Amino acid sequence: MRHLLLASLAALLPMLSPAASPRFTDGPVAAWVGGGDTVDPSVQLGWHAGYDVVPSINLQLGYSYHSDSISARDLADLGLPVGSQVDLDLHTLSASSRWYAWTGDLTGVYGVAGVQFMLANEDADEVNRAIVRQNSPIRDFSASVHKEFGFHAGFGIERSLTSNWETFLEYRHVWHEADVDYTLVTVDPQGSRRGVETNGKLPYDYDALRLGINYRF
């Protein structure tokens, strides 16, 4: 039994020990976002940093930003006038792990998976302008998207450019859903204002094609 334990530890140690030349990396990332539940997304911009915990695994932390809007269909279900639009500024913090399936002298192929935390800033000015234009019985509207965790997974290829610089191209699919609180203010025939609060779901899955460059320390 002792010999079996020692043999198992000997097999595991190379996987658990730090890389011979561990890398700290960081750099900018740009992503083309689309598909899924997106409406009119902007290019996603961000920054990430990583560290090799073992030769085949790199842990990363990242931040990204892009803009989009809530589906007009979802807003129409609330009884809002045609032309209503809620714009979203989406800030995402992510933690990911890359597993390198193959590495050569200059190139590596990897899979990636992790979690993200999304924060949204909402702008309902277009809704309130549409309310005024169409003399809607609704007098005011606001939306609040809850902060939520989601998941992502994908794959990519990394290429060394020099001893300190590398670039990568990565496909990532994001699974995300958030609760949304809506507040509508209506006026009855007697002129009394009444606030109505309701809530719904904001599914926000999307595909991202990410291109970045890293500096290796």
Coordinates of C-alpha atoms in Angstrom, one line a residue:
M1 CA 0.0 0.0 0.0
R2 CA 2.9 2.4 0.9
H3 CA 4.5 1.7 -2.5
L4 CA 1.2 2.4 -4.3
L5 CA 0.9 5.7 -2.4
L6 CA 4.5 6.8 -3.2
A7 CA 4.0 5.9 -6.9
S8 CA 0.8 7.9 -7.1
L9 CA 2.5 11.0 -5.5
A10 CA 5.4 10.7 -7.9
A11 CA 3.0 10.7 -10.8
L12 CA 1.1 13.7 -9.4
L13 CA 4.0 15.9 -8.4
P14 CA 4.9 17.1 -11.9
M15 CA 1.3 18.3 -12.4
L16 CA 1.2 20.1 -9.0
S17 CA 4.6 21.7 -9.0
P18 CA 5.1 25.3 -10.4
A19 CA 6.3 25.6 -14.0
A20 CA 10.0 25.8 -14.5
S21 CA 9.6 29.3 -16.0
P22 CA 6.3 30.6 -14.7
R23 CA 4.7 33.4 -16.7
F24 CA 3.0 36.5 -15.5
T25 CA 1.1 37.9 -18.5
D26 CA -1.1 40.9 -19.1
G27 CA -2.5 42.9 -22.0
P28 CA -5.4 44.4 -23.8
V29 CA -8.3 42.4 -25.4
A30 CA -10.9 43.3 -28.1
A31 CA -13.9 41.1 -28.9
W32 CA -16.5 41.0 -31.5
V33 CA -19.8 40.1 -29.7
G34 CA -22.9 38.7 -31.3
G35 CA -25.5 35.9 -31.5
G36 CA -27.5 34.6 -28.6
D37 CA -29.5 37.3 -26.9
T38 CA -27.6 40.4 -28.1
V39 CA -29.5 43.2 -29.8
D40 CA -27.0 45.8 -31.1
P41 CA -23.7 45.2 -29.2
S42 CA -20.6 47.3 -29.5
V43 CA -17.1 45.9 -29.7
Q44 CA -16.0 44.6 -26.3
L45 CA -12.8 46.1 -24.9
G46 CA -10.9 45.0 -21.9
W47 CA -7.7 43.9 -20.1
H48 CA -6.6 40.6 -18.5
A49 CA -3.8 39.2 -16.5
G50 CA -2.7 35.6 -16.1
Y51 CA -0.3 33.4 -14.3
D52 CA 1.0 29.8 -15.0
V53 CA 0.2 27.6 -12.0
V54 CA 1.6 24.5 -13.8
P55 CA 3.1 24.3 -17.3
S56 CA -0.3 23.4 -18.8
I57 CA -2.7 25.6 -16.8
N58 CA -2.9 29.4 -16.8
L59 CA -5.2 31.2 -14.4
Q60 CA -6.6 34.6 -15.6
L61 CA -8.5 37.6 -14.2
G62 CA -10.1 40.0 -16.6
Y63 CA -12.3 43.1 -17.1
S64 CA -14.3 44.0 -20.2
Y65 CA -16.8 46.6 -21.3
H66 CA -19.4 46.8 -24.1
S67 CA -22.8 48.3 -24.7
D68 CA -26.1 46.8 -25.8
S69 CA -29.8 47.2 -25.2
I70 CA -32.8 45.3 -23.9
S71 CA -34.9 43.6 -26.5
A72 CA -37.7 45.7 -27.9
R73 CA -40.0 42.6 -27.6
D74 CA -39.4 42.5 -23.9
L75 CA -40.3 46.2 -23.5
A76 CA -43.4 45.8 -25.7
D77 CA -44.6 43.1 -23.3
L78 CA -44.7 45.8 -20.6
G79 CA -47.1 48.0 -22.7
L80 CA -44.4 50.6 -23.6
P81 CA -44.8 52.6 -26.8
V82 CA -43.2 51.7 -30.1
G83 CA -39.6 53.0 -30.3
S84 CA -38.9 52.4 -26.6
Q85 CA -35.2 51.4 -26.0
V86 CA -33.3 50.8 -22.8
D87 CA -29.5 51.1 -23.4
L88 CA -27.1 49.0 -21.3
D89 CA -23.5 49.7 -20.3
L90 CA -22.2 46.2 -19.4
H91 CA -19.1 45.8 -17.2
T92 CA -17.8 42.2 -16.7
L93 CA -15.3 40.8 -14.3
S94 CA -14.1 37.3 -15.1
A95 CA -12.0 34.5 -13.7
S96 CA -10.9 31.9 -16.1
S97 CA -8.6 28.9 -16.5
R98 CA -6.8 27.9 -19.7
W99 CA -5.8 24.2 -20.2
Y100 CA -3.2 23.8 -22.9
A101 CA -4.0 20.7 -24.9
W102 CA -1.0 21.1 -27.2
T103 CA 2.1 23.3 -27.2
G104 CA 4.9 23.7 -29.6
D105 CA 8.0 26.0 -29.7
L106 CA 5.9 29.1 -30.6
T107 CA 2.2 28.0 -30.6
G108 CA -0.2 26.6 -28.0
V109 CA -3.8 25.4 -28.4
Y110 CA -6.0 25.6 -25.3
G111 CA -9.5 25.3 -23.9
V112 CA -10.8 27.9 -21.5
A113 CA -13.7 28.0 -18.9
G114 CA -14.6 30.1 -16.0
V115 CA -17.1 32.5 -14.4
Q116 CA -18.0 36.1 -14.8
F117 CA -19.8 38.8 -12.8
M118 CA -21.8 41.3 -14.8
L119 CA -22.8 44.8 -13.7
A120 CA -25.2 46.9 -15.9
N121 CA -25.8 50.6 -16.0
E122 CA -29.3 51.3 -17.5
D123 CA -30.4 54.3 -19.6
A124 CA -34.1 54.6 -20.2
D125 CA -34.1 58.1 -21.7
E126 CA -35.3 56.7 -25.1
V127 CA -38.3 55.1 -23.4
N128 CA -39.3 58.3 -21.8
R129 CA -38.9 60.3 -25.0
A130 CA -41.2 57.8 -26.8
I131 CA -43.7 58.2 -24.0
V132 CA -43.8 61.9 -24.5
R133 CA -44.0 61.7 -28.3
Q134 CA -46.9 59.3 -28.3
N135 CA -48.8 60.8 -25.3
S136 CA -48.7 57.4 -23.6
P137 CA -50.7 56.9 -20.3
I138 CA -47.4 55.9 -18.8
R139 CA -45.6 59.0 -17.4
D140 CA -42.3 57.6 -16.3
F141 CA -40.3 54.4 -16.7
S142 CA -37.1 53.0 -15.2
A143 CA -35.3 49.6 -15.3
S144 CA -32.8 48.1 -12.9
V145 CA -30.7 45.0 -13.9
H146 CA -29.5 42.9 -11.0
K147 CA -25.8 42.0 -10.7
E148 CA -25.4 38.3 -11.5
F149 CA -22.8 35.6 -12.0
G150 CA -22.6 33.6 -15.3
F151 CA -20.3 31.1 -17.0
H152 CA -18.2 30.9 -20.1
A153 CA -16.2 28.3 -22.1
G154 CA -14.4 28.2 -25.3
F155 CA -11.0 27.5 -27.0
G156 CA -8.2 29.4 -28.6
I157 CA -4.7 29.5 -30.1
E158 CA -1.7 31.4 -28.7
R159 CA 1.3 32.4 -30.7
S160 CA 4.7 33.8 -29.4
L161 CA 5.9 36.9 -31.3
T162 CA 9.1 37.6 -29.4
S163 CA 10.6 36.4 -26.1
N164 CA 8.2 38.8 -24.2
W165 CA 5.2 39.3 -26.5
E166 CA 2.5 36.9 -27.6
T167 CA -0.9 37.1 -29.3
F168 CA -4.0 35.0 -29.1
L169 CA -7.3 34.4 -30.9
E170 CA -10.1 32.9 -28.8
Y171 CA -13.7 31.9 -29.2
R172 CA -15.8 32.1 -26.0
H173 CA -19.5 31.4 -25.4
V174 CA -21.1 33.2 -22.5
W175 CA -24.1 31.9 -20.5
H176 CA -25.8 34.7 -18.5
E177 CA -29.2 35.6 -17.1
A178 CA -30.2 38.4 -14.8
D179 CA -33.3 39.6 -13.0
V180 CA -34.7 43.0 -14.0
D181 CA -36.9 45.3 -12.0
Y182 CA -39.2 47.7 -14.0
T183 CA -41.0 50.7 -12.5
L184 CA -43.8 52.3 -14.5
V185 CA -45.6 55.5 -13.3
T186 CA -49.2 55.9 -14.7
V187 CA -51.8 58.7 -14.3
D188 CA -55.5 57.8 -13.9
P189 CA -58.3 60.0 -15.3
Q190 CA -58.4 62.0 -12.0
G191 CA -54.8 62.9 -12.4
S192 CA -53.5 60.7 -9.6
R193 CA -50.0 59.1 -10.2
R194 CA -49.5 55.5 -9.4
G195 CA -46.3 53.5 -9.5
V196 CA -46.4 49.9 -10.7
E197 CA -43.4 47.7 -10.1
T198 CA -42.9 44.4 -12.0
N199 CA -39.9 42.2 -12.7
G200 CA -38.7 39.9 -15.5
K201 CA -35.7 38.0 -16.8
L202 CA -32.9 39.3 -19.0
P203 CA -31.4 36.3 -20.7
Y204 CA -28.0 37.4 -22.1
D205 CA -26.1 34.5 -23.8
Y206 CA -23.7 35.5 -26.5
D207 CA -20.6 34.5 -28.6
A208 CA -17.4 36.5 -28.4
L209 CA -14.4 36.3 -30.8
R210 CA -11.5 37.7 -28.8
L211 CA -8.2 39.0 -30.1
G212 CA -5.5 40.0 -27.7
I213 CA -1.9 40.6 -27.1
N214 CA 0.1 39.8 -23.9
Y215 CA 3.4 40.9 -22.4
R216 CA 5.3 38.1 -20.6
F217 CA 7.2 39.1 -17.5

